[in-house]
Coordinates of C-alpha atoms and ligand atoms in Angstrom, one line a residue:
X1 CA 57.3 137.2 92.7
X2 CA 59.6 134.5 93.9
X3 CA 58.8 135.4 97.5
X4 CA 55.1 135.3 96.6
X5 CA 55.3 131.9 95.1
X6 CA 57.3 130.6 98.1
X7 CA 54.7 132.0 100.4
X8 CA 51.9 130.2 98.5
X9 CA 53.9 127.0 98.5
X10 CA 54.3 127.2 102.3
X11 CA 50.6 127.9 102.7
X12 CA 49.7 124.7 100.8
X13 CA 52.2 122.7 102.8
X14 CA 50.9 123.9 106.1
X15 CA 47.4 122.8 105.0
X16 CA 48.6 119.2 104.5
X17 CA 48.4 116.8 107.4
X18 CA 45.8 118.5 109.6
X19 CA 42.7 116.6 110.4
X20 CA 41.2 114.2 107.7
X21 CA 42.0 114.3 104.1
X22 CA 42.9 111.6 101.5
X23 CA 45.4 111.3 98.7
X24 CA 44.3 111.3 95.1
X25 CA 46.4 110.3 92.1
X26 CA 47.3 113.1 89.8
X27 CA 46.4 112.4 86.2
X28 CA 47.8 114.0 83.0
X29 CA 45.3 115.0 80.3
X30 CA 47.3 113.9 77.2
X31 CA 44.3 114.5 75.0
X32 CA 44.7 118.2 75.7
X33 CA 47.9 118.5 73.7
X34 CA 46.1 118.1 70.4
X35 CA 43.9 121.1 71.4
X36 CA 47.0 123.2 72.1
X37 CA 45.9 123.2 75.8
X38 CA 49.3 123.0 77.6
X39 CA 51.1 124.5 80.5
X40 CA 53.6 127.4 80.2
X41 CA 56.4 124.9 79.6
X42 CA 54.4 122.9 77.0
X43 CA 53.6 119.9 79.1
X44 CA 49.9 118.7 79.1
X45 CA 47.8 119.9 82.0
X46 CA 47.0 117.9 85.1
X47 CA 44.0 117.1 87.3
X48 CA 43.2 114.9 90.3
X49 CA 39.8 113.2 90.3
X50 CA 38.0 111.6 93.3
X51 CA 34.8 109.9 92.0
X52 CA 31.5 110.5 93.7
X53 CA 29.6 107.8 95.4
X54 CA 26.2 107.0 97.1
X55 CA 23.8 110.0 97.0
X56 CA 26.5 112.1 95.6
X57 CA 26.8 110.2 92.4
X58 CA 25.1 112.9 90.3
X59 CA 26.9 115.8 92.0
X60 CA 30.1 117.4 90.6
X61 CA 32.5 119.8 92.3
X62 CA 35.1 121.3 90.0
X63 CA 37.9 123.0 91.9
X64 CA 40.4 125.4 90.3
X65 CA 43.8 125.6 92.0
X66 CA 45.3 129.1 92.7
X67 CA 48.8 130.4 93.0
X68 CA 49.3 134.0 91.9
X69 CA 50.0 135.1 88.3
X70 CA 53.1 135.8 86.2
X71 CA 53.0 139.4 85.0
X72 CA 55.9 139.4 82.5
X73 CA 57.8 137.1 80.1
X74 CA 60.6 136.8 82.6
X75 CA 58.4 135.8 85.5
X76 CA 56.5 133.3 83.3
X77 CA 59.8 131.8 82.2
X78 CA 60.6 131.3 85.9
X79 CA 57.2 129.8 86.5
X80 CA 57.6 127.3 83.7
X81 CA 60.3 125.6 85.8
X82 CA 58.1 125.1 88.9
X83 CA 54.9 123.1 89.4
X84 CA 52.7 126.2 88.8
X85 CA 53.9 126.3 85.2
X86 CA 54.8 122.6 84.4
X87 CA 53.0 119.3 85.0
X88 CA 56.3 117.5 84.8
X89 CA 57.5 119.5 87.8
X90 CA 54.2 119.0 89.5
X91 CA 54.4 115.3 89.3
X92 CA 57.9 115.1 90.5
X93 CA 57.4 117.5 93.4
X94 CA 54.1 115.8 94.6
X95 CA 55.1 112.2 94.2
X96 CA 52.1 112.0 91.8
X97 CA 49.5 112.5 94.4
X98 CA 47.4 115.4 95.7
X99 CA 46.0 115.7 99.2
X100 CA 42.3 116.4 99.3
X101 CA 41.1 118.1 102.5
X102 CA 38.7 120.8 103.7
X103 CA 35.8 121.2 101.3
X104 CA 37.4 118.5 99.1
X105 CA 37.4 115.9 101.8
X106 CA 35.4 112.7 101.4
X107 CA 34.8 112.4 105.1
X108 CA 31.1 113.0 105.9
X109 CA 31.9 114.4 109.4
X110 CA 34.4 116.9 108.1
X111 CA 32.6 117.9 104.9
X112 CA 28.9 117.0 105.4
X113 CA 27.4 118.6 102.3
X114 CA 29.9 117.7 99.7
X115 CA 31.8 114.6 100.9
X116 CA 30.2 112.2 98.4
X117 CA 30.5 114.4 95.3
X118 CA 32.7 113.8 92.4
X119 CA 35.6 116.1 93.1
X120 CA 37.8 117.2 90.2
X121 CA 40.7 119.4 91.1
X122 CA 42.3 121.2 88.1
X123 CA 46.0 122.1 88.6
X124 CA 47.0 125.6 87.7
X125 CA 50.0 125.9 85.3
X126 CA 49.3 128.9 83.0
X127 CA 49.8 131.9 85.3
X128 CA 46.7 133.7 84.0
X129 CA 43.8 132.4 86.0
X130 CA 42.9 130.1 83.1
X131 CA 42.4 133.0 80.7
X132 CA 45.2 133.1 78.2
X133 CA 44.9 131.9 74.6
X134 CA 47.8 133.1 72.6
X135 CA 48.4 131.4 69.2
X136 CA 52.1 132.3 68.9
X137 CA 54.4 129.8 70.5
X138 CA 58.0 130.9 71.4
X139 CA 59.5 129.4 74.4
X140 CA 56.4 129.6 76.5
X141 CA 52.8 128.7 75.8
X142 CA 50.0 130.9 77.1
X143 CA 47.0 128.6 76.9
X144 CA 45.1 128.8 80.2
X145 CA 41.7 129.2 78.6
X146 CA 42.3 126.2 76.4
X147 CA 43.3 124.2 79.5
X148 CA 40.0 125.2 81.1
X149 CA 38.1 124.2 78.0
X150 CA 39.9 120.9 77.6
X151 CA 39.2 120.0 81.2
X152 CA 35.5 120.8 80.7
X153 CA 35.5 118.4 77.7
X154 CA 37.0 115.7 79.8
X155 CA 34.5 116.3 82.6
X156 CA 31.6 116.0 80.1
X157 CA 33.2 112.9 78.7
X158 CA 33.2 111.2 82.1
X159 CA 29.6 112.2 82.8
X160 CA 29.3 115.6 84.3
X161 CA 26.8 116.7 81.7
X162 CA 24.1 114.7 83.5
X163 CA 24.8 116.3 86.9
X164 CA 21.9 117.2 89.2
X165 CA 24.2 119.5 91.1
X166 CA 27.3 121.2 90.0
X167 CA 29.7 123.6 91.7
X168 CA 32.7 125.5 90.3
X169 CA 35.0 126.7 92.9
X170 CA 38.6 127.9 93.4
X171 CA 40.9 129.7 95.7
X172 CA 42.9 132.9 95.1
X173 CA 43.9 133.1 91.4
X174 CA 41.6 130.1 91.1
X175 CA 38.9 132.1 92.9
X176 CA 39.3 134.8 90.3
X177 CA 39.2 132.2 87.6
X178 CA 35.9 130.9 89.1
X179 CA 34.4 134.4 88.8
X180 CA 35.7 134.8 85.2
X181 CA 34.4 131.3 84.1
X182 CA 31.3 131.0 86.2
X183 CA 28.6 131.7 83.5
X184 CA 30.5 129.6 80.9
X185 CA 30.5 126.8 83.4
X186 CA 26.7 127.1 83.9
X187 CA 26.2 127.0 80.2
X188 CA 27.5 123.4 80.1
X189 CA 24.4 122.0 81.8
X190 CA 20.7 121.5 81.3
X191 CA 18.4 124.1 82.8
X192 CA 17.4 121.5 85.4
X193 CA 20.9 121.2 86.9
X194 CA 21.5 123.3 90.0
X195 CA 24.7 125.2 89.1
X196 CA 26.5 127.6 91.4
X197 CA 30.0 129.1 91.8
X198 CA 32.1 129.6 94.9
X199 CA 35.0 132.0 94.9
X200 CA 37.4 131.6 97.8
X201 CA 39.8 134.6 98.4
X202 CA 39.4 135.6 94.8
X203 CA 38.1 139.1 95.3
X204 CA 41.2 141.2 94.6
X205 CA 40.2 144.8 95.1
X206 CA 41.3 147.7 92.8
X207 CA 40.4 150.2 95.5
X208 CA 41.3 153.1 93.3
X209 CA 41.3 155.6 96.3
X210 CA 43.3 153.3 98.6
X211 CA 47.1 153.3 98.7
X212 CA 48.8 151.0 96.2
X213 CA 46.1 151.4 93.5
X214 CA 48.7 152.2 90.9
X215 CA 50.8 149.2 91.9
X216 CA 47.8 146.9 91.7
X217 CA 46.9 148.2 88.3
X218 CA 50.5 147.9 87.0
X219 CA 50.6 144.3 88.2
X220 CA 47.3 143.3 86.4
X221 CA 48.4 145.4 83.3
X222 CA 51.4 143.1 83.3
X223 CA 49.3 140.0 83.5
X224 CA 47.0 141.2 80.7
X225 CA 49.9 142.1 78.5
X226 CA 52.1 139.0 79.1
X227 CA 49.1 136.7 78.5
X228 CA 47.3 138.6 75.8
X229 CA 44.1 138.7 77.8
X230 CA 42.6 141.7 75.9
X231 CA 40.5 139.4 73.8
X232 CA 39.6 136.7 76.3
X233 CA 38.2 138.8 79.2
X234 CA 34.4 139.0 79.4
X235 CA 33.1 141.5 76.8
X236 CA 30.5 142.6 79.3
X237 CA 33.4 144.2 81.2
X238 CA 35.8 145.2 78.4
X239 CA 32.9 147.1 76.7
X240 CA 33.0 149.4 79.7
X241 CA 36.5 149.3 81.2
X242 CA 40.1 148.7 80.1
X243 CA 41.1 145.1 80.0
X244 CA 43.3 145.7 83.1
X245 CA 40.3 146.7 85.2
X246 CA 38.5 143.6 84.0
X247 CA 40.7 141.4 86.2
X248 CA 39.3 143.1 89.3
X249 CA 36.1 141.3 90.4
X250 CA 34.4 144.6 91.4
X251 CA 34.0 145.2 87.7
X252 CA 32.9 141.6 86.9
X253 CA 30.5 140.3 89.6
X254 CA 27.5 142.5 88.6
X255 CA 27.3 140.8 85.2
X256 CA 27.4 137.2 86.5
X257 CA 24.1 135.5 86.1
X258 CA 24.9 132.2 87.9
X259 CA 24.6 132.3 91.7
X260 CA 27.9 133.2 93.2
X261 CA 29.2 132.9 96.8
X262 CA 32.3 134.7 98.1
X263 CA 34.5 133.5 101.0
X264 CA 36.8 136.3 102.1
X265 CA 38.7 137.8 104.9
X266 CA 38.3 141.5 105.2
X267 CA 42.0 141.3 106.2
X268 CA 43.1 139.2 103.3
X269 CA 46.7 138.5 104.1
X270 CA 47.8 138.1 100.5
X271 CA 46.3 141.4 99.4
X272 CA 47.6 143.3 102.5
X273 CA 51.0 141.7 102.3
X274 CA 51.6 141.9 98.6
X275 CA 49.3 144.5 97.0
X276 CA 49.4 147.6 99.3
X277 CA 53.0 148.6 98.7
X278 CA 54.9 148.0 95.5
X279 CA 57.9 145.8 95.8
X280 CA 60.2 148.9 95.8
X281 CA 58.2 150.6 98.5
X282 CA 58.0 147.6 100.8
X283 CA 60.0 148.1 104.0
X284 CA 61.5 145.3 106.1
X285 CA 59.3 146.7 108.9
X286 CA 56.2 146.0 106.8
X287 CA 57.4 142.5 106.0
X288 CA 57.8 141.9 109.7
X289 CA 54.4 143.2 110.5
X290 CA 52.6 141.2 107.7
X291 CA 54.4 138.0 108.8
X292 CA 53.6 138.4 112.4
X293 CA 51.0 140.8 113.6
X294 CA 52.6 141.4 117.0
X295 CA 55.4 143.3 115.2
X296 CA 52.9 145.8 113.7
X297 CA 52.8 149.3 115.0
X298 CA 49.6 151.3 115.0
X299 CA 50.4 153.1 111.8
X300 CA 50.5 149.7 110.1
X301 CA 47.4 148.5 111.8
X302 CA 45.7 151.6 110.6
X303 CA 46.7 150.7 107.0
X304 CA 45.1 147.3 107.6
X305 CA 41.9 148.8 109.0
X306 CA 41.7 151.1 106.0
X307 CA 42.2 148.2 103.7
X308 CA 39.3 146.5 105.4
X309 CA 37.0 149.5 104.9
X310 CA 38.0 149.7 101.3
X311 CA 37.4 146.0 100.9
X312 CA 34.0 146.0 102.6
X313 CA 32.7 149.1 100.8
X314 CA 33.8 147.8 97.4
X315 CA 32.2 144.5 98.0
X316 CA 28.9 146.1 99.3
X317 CA 28.7 148.4 96.3
X318 CA 29.2 145.7 93.7
X319 CA 27.7 142.4 95.0
X320 CA 24.3 141.5 93.8
X321 CA 21.3 140.5 96.0
X322 CA 21.3 136.9 94.7
X323 CA 24.9 136.3 95.8
X324 CA 26.1 134.9 99.1
X325 CA 29.1 135.9 101.1
X326 CA 31.0 135.1 104.3
X327 CA 33.4 137.9 105.2
X328 CA 35.4 137.4 108.4
X329 CA 38.3 139.1 110.1
X330 CA 40.9 136.4 110.5
X331 CA 44.1 137.5 108.8
X332 CA 44.4 134.9 106.2
X333 CA 44.1 134.0 102.5
X334 CA 42.4 130.7 101.3
X335 CA 40.0 128.5 103.2
X336 CA 38.6 125.6 101.2
X337 CA 41.6 123.3 101.1
X338 CA 42.2 123.7 104.8
X339 CA 39.9 122.3 107.5
X340 CA 41.1 124.8 110.1
X341 CA 40.6 127.6 107.6
X342 CA 36.9 127.0 108.3
X343 CA 37.4 126.3 112.0
X344 CA 39.0 129.7 112.5
X345 CA 36.3 131.5 110.7
X346 CA 33.6 129.6 112.6
X347 CA 34.9 131.2 115.8
X348 CA 34.7 134.6 114.2
X349 CA 31.5 133.2 112.8
X350 CA 29.8 133.6 116.2
X351 CA 29.1 137.0 114.7
X352 CA 28.4 135.4 111.3
X353 CA 25.1 133.6 112.1
X354 CA 27.1 131.0 114.1
X355 CA 27.9 128.9 111.1
X356 CA 31.2 127.5 109.8
X357 CA 32.2 128.4 106.3
X358 CA 31.2 125.0 105.0
X359 CA 27.8 125.1 106.7
X360 CA 27.1 128.6 105.3
X361 CA 28.1 127.4 101.8
X362 CA 26.1 124.2 102.2
X363 CA 22.9 126.1 103.3
X364 CA 23.3 128.5 100.4
X365 CA 24.2 125.9 97.8
X366 CA 21.1 123.7 98.7
X367 CA 18.8 126.7 99.1
X368 CA 18.2 125.9 102.7
X369 CA 18.8 129.6 103.4
X370 CA 20.6 132.5 101.9
X371 CA 23.8 133.7 103.5
X372 CA 25.1 137.2 103.4
X373 CA 27.2 137.9 106.5
X374 CA 30.1 140.2 107.2
X375 CA 31.9 140.5 110.5
X376 CA 31.1 144.2 111.2
X377 CA 32.2 144.0 114.9
X378 CA 35.9 143.2 114.7
X379 CA 37.9 145.9 112.9
X380 CA 41.2 144.4 113.9
X381 CA 42.9 141.5 112.2
X382 CA 43.3 138.2 114.1
X383 CA 46.1 135.7 113.7
X384 CA 44.6 132.5 112.4
X385 CA 47.7 130.4 111.4
X386 CA 47.3 126.7 111.3
X387 CA 50.7 125.8 112.8
X388 CA 49.6 125.5 116.4
X389 CA 47.9 122.8 118.4
X390 CA 44.1 123.2 118.6
X391 CA 43.9 124.9 122.0
X392 CA 46.5 127.6 121.2
X393 CA 45.0 128.0 117.8
X394 CA 41.5 128.6 119.1
X395 CA 42.7 131.0 121.7
X396 CA 44.7 133.1 119.2
X397 CA 41.9 133.0 116.8
X398 CA 39.4 134.3 119.3
X399 CA 41.7 137.0 120.7
X400 CA 41.9 140.4 119.3
X401 CA 45.1 141.8 118.0
X402 CA 47.1 143.2 120.9
X403 CA 50.2 145.4 120.3
Ligands
NAG501 C1 49.2 111.3 101.7 O1 50.5 111.3 101.1 C2 51.5 111.9 101.9 C3 52.9 111.9 101.2 O2 52.8 111.6 99.9 C4 51.7 111.1 103.2 O3 52.6 111.7 104.0 C5 50.3 111.1 103.9 O4 50.4 110.2 105.1 C6 49.2 110.6 103.0 N1 48.0 110.7 103.7 C7 47.0 109.8 103.7 C8 45.8 110.2 104.5 O5 47.1 108.8 103.1
NAG502 C1 58.3 111.2 97.7 O1 58.8 109.8 97.7 C2 60.1 109.7 98.2 C3 60.6 108.3 98.0 O2 59.5 107.4 97.9 C4 60.2 110.2 99.6 O3 61.5 110.2 100.1 C5 59.6 111.6 99.7 O4 59.6 112.0 101.1 C6 58.3 111.7 99.1 N1 57.9 113.1 99.1 C7 56.7 113.6 99.5 C8 56.4 115.0 99.3 O5 55.8 112.8 99.9
NAG503 C1 36.1 111.3 109.6 O1 36.6 112.3 110.4 C2 36.3 112.1 111.8 C3 36.7 113.4 112.5 O2 38.1 113.7 112.3 C4 37.0 110.9 112.3 O3 36.7 110.6 113.6 C5 36.5 109.7 111.4 O4 37.2 108.5 111.7 C6 36.7 110.0 109.9 N1 36.1 109.0 109.1 C7 36.7 108.3 108.2 C8 35.9 107.3 107.5 O5 37.9 108.4 108.0
NAG504 C1 38.3 108.6 100.9 O1 39.2 108.4 99.9 C2 40.3 107.5 100.2 C3 41.3 107.4 99.1 O2 40.6 107.3 97.9 C4 39.7 106.1 100.5 O3 40.7 105.2 101.0 C5 38.6 106.3 101.6 O4 38.0 105.1 101.8 C6 37.6 107.3 101.2 N1 36.7 107.5 102.3 C7 35.4 107.4 102.2 C8 34.6 107.7 103.4 O5 34.9 107.2 101.2
NAG505 C1 64.2 130.7 74.1 O1 65.0 129.8 74.7 C2 66.3 129.7 74.0 C3 67.1 128.5 74.6 O2 66.8 128.4 76.0 C4 67.0 131.1 74.3 O3 68.2 131.1 73.7 C5 66.1 132.2 73.7 O4 66.7 133.4 74.0 C6 64.7 132.1 74.3 N1 63.9 133.1 73.6 C7 63.1 133.9 74.3 C8 62.2 134.8 73.4 O5 63.0 134.0 75.5
NAG506 C1 14.2 124.3 80.3 O1 14.4 124.0 79.0 C2 13.3 123.4 78.4 C3 13.6 122.9 77.0 O2 14.8 123.5 76.5 C4 12.1 124.4 78.4 O3 11.0 123.8 77.8 C5 11.8 124.8 79.8 O4 10.9 125.8 79.8 C6 13.1 125.3 80.5 N1 12.8 125.5 81.9 C7 13.2 126.5 82.6 C8 12.8 126.6 84.1 O5 13.8 127.4 82.1
NAG507 C1 62.0 142.2 112.3 O1 61.8 141.3 113.4 C2 63.0 140.7 113.9 C3 62.6 139.8 115.1 O2 61.9 138.8 114.6 C4 63.9 141.8 114.4 O3 65.1 141.3 114.9 C5 64.2 142.8 113.3 O4 64.9 143.9 113.8 C6 62.9 143.3 112.7 N1 63.2 144.2 111.6 C7 62.6 145.4 111.4 C8 63.0 146.1 110.2 O5 61.8 145.8 112.2
NAG508 C1 50.6 133.9 114.1 O1 51.2 133.3 115.3 C2 52.3 132.4 115.0 C3 52.8 131.9 116.3 O2 51.9 131.5 117.1 C4 53.4 133.2 114.3 O3 54.4 132.2 114.0 C5 52.9 133.8 113.0 O4 53.9 134.6 112.5 C6 51.7 134.7 113.4 N1 51.2 135.2 112.1 C7 50.8 136.4 112.0 C8 50.3 136.8 110.7 O5 50.7 137.2 112.9
NAG509 C1 55.5 152.3 112.1 O1 55.5 151.8 110.8 C2 55.6 152.7 109.8 C3 55.5 152.0 108.5 O2 56.1 150.8 108.4 C4 56.9 153.4 109.9 O3 57.1 154.4 108.9 C5 57.0 154.2 111.3 O4 58.2 154.8 111.5 C6 56.7 153.2 112.4 N1 56.5 153.9 113.6 C7 57.1 153.7 114.7 C8 56.8 154.6 115.9 O5 57.9 152.8 114.8
NAG510 C1 26.2 127.9 117.8 O1 26.0 126.6 117.2 C2 26.3 125.6 118.1 C3 26.2 124.3 117.3 O2 25.7 124.4 116.0 C4 25.4 125.6 119.3 O3 25.7 124.6 120.1 C5 25.5 127.0 120.0 O4 24.6 127.0 121.0 C6 25.3 128.1 119.0 N1 25.6 129.4 119.7 C7 24.8 130.4 119.6 C8 25.3 131.7 120.3 O5 23.8 130.4 119.0

């Protein structure tokens, strides 16, 4: 778990400082305390808000931060001492500001469809994808669902209820939270508001016939148990499946009534790196391979190819016709808060209707056209890290994996 958190922290650092972006002051929602809506360590939850302007004045983009989950009391206790479990730690580690980039950017060139919207980024400090609501308080407070509700109250207070357009989005655990909260979000608005949801790298597959299924289930069982999610997960799912299975989007998306868009890599680096082998089965070889694809042997690449097949088949069998999706083959996890996340995929996107992720999302959001594209041509993962200069990056991104 520590390694996982570290990896996510590095991912978010790498995203900072590349092309565009602006800093937004982090605010603490003190009002939430009275509602029992607090982080794992008991501190009030935090958000960063960049007001809309011009033609975007009636448009609201609410973004849910991700960052894994804590599947046990011990790991939640650990998390309560870092920014993902404590606003106090968040403020001290970020100097009180959050960098807005990618699809949160206010630059019209870099984010043409959403740059002038109100952008409200909700920090993640509950470890349960904003789903926990446990009454008992010992040393830790499990109150993610209350945090979500308190933030919605705040958004309505500052004017979101009159939105013409509204978008709920999130990455990773925030992408899963988006799926779980999507219809509830839509219910906040008049029926004249265009409301849609965008889940980025939030489709964590169960893949019951693919290696590691037991481990993936054990992990989500831990999350459900530690956070008491049996009673907060959607009843449309829990009436059919065990609560553990109701954290897997393949058992959730059919029931969502609000239009939903998925941005995914068929070689999701988090799922391949973390969820295929249990911690005790992970070999140093596998770590080498998942950190740098040139160290993979063909057995390992075969595992990745099989993951891709499982992922694509699961998605195809569960996604509804009204949904949109952009499924590429760059080996990565998370796109929205990283301008090159979309750049990379736009190269792959030559097979994906020649659109960048943000163009695809914009076209779908504004009903200019639907978008349902999967890269079916490339069945090998590509390295799409963002640490290189532009030319190296583009070359690597357009190359196939070569052993
Ligand atoms: C945002 O803040 C970081 C550090 O807090 C700083 O390094 C960076 O230059 C700032 N970026 C902009 C665009 O102001
Ligand atoms: C935070 O501010 C301190 C002092 O102002 C500075 O040394 C440090 O580099 C800053 N950290 C970040 C992440 O911007
Ligand atoms: C927006 O981004 C473009 C491309 O990076 C840059 O040339 C332009 O100066 C930026 N505009 C503003 C207002 O920062
Ligand atoms: C983007 O936000 C930053 C920080 O609030 C501000 O300085 C800048 O002028 C904004 N850019 C545009 C194009 O509104
Ligand atoms: C709560 O914290 C106290 C003091 O840190 C510790 O002694 C106690 O064992 C903790 N209780 C639980 C249930 O973790
Ligand atoms: C929207 O709601 C109003 C009043 O609640 C109702 O009269 C109208 O038919 C609804 N429109 C649609 C498209 O559902
Ligand atoms: C992992 O890669 C390093 C080189 O980066 C190599 O020295 C090491 O032996 C590799 N470990 C395994 C288990 O393959
Ligand atoms: C991608 O390439 C960079 C170097 O260009 C390397 O540091 C990184 O480990 C590679 N990532 C993967 C997943 O192969
Ligand atoms: C390839 O990797 C697998 C799994 O990590 C390992 O069991 C196997 O020995 C490796 N094969 C070769 C030829 O190195
Ligand atoms: C892809 O789009 C770009 C710009 O939108 C255009 O210049 C290019 O010709 C397009 N390529 C193909 C193969 O359609």
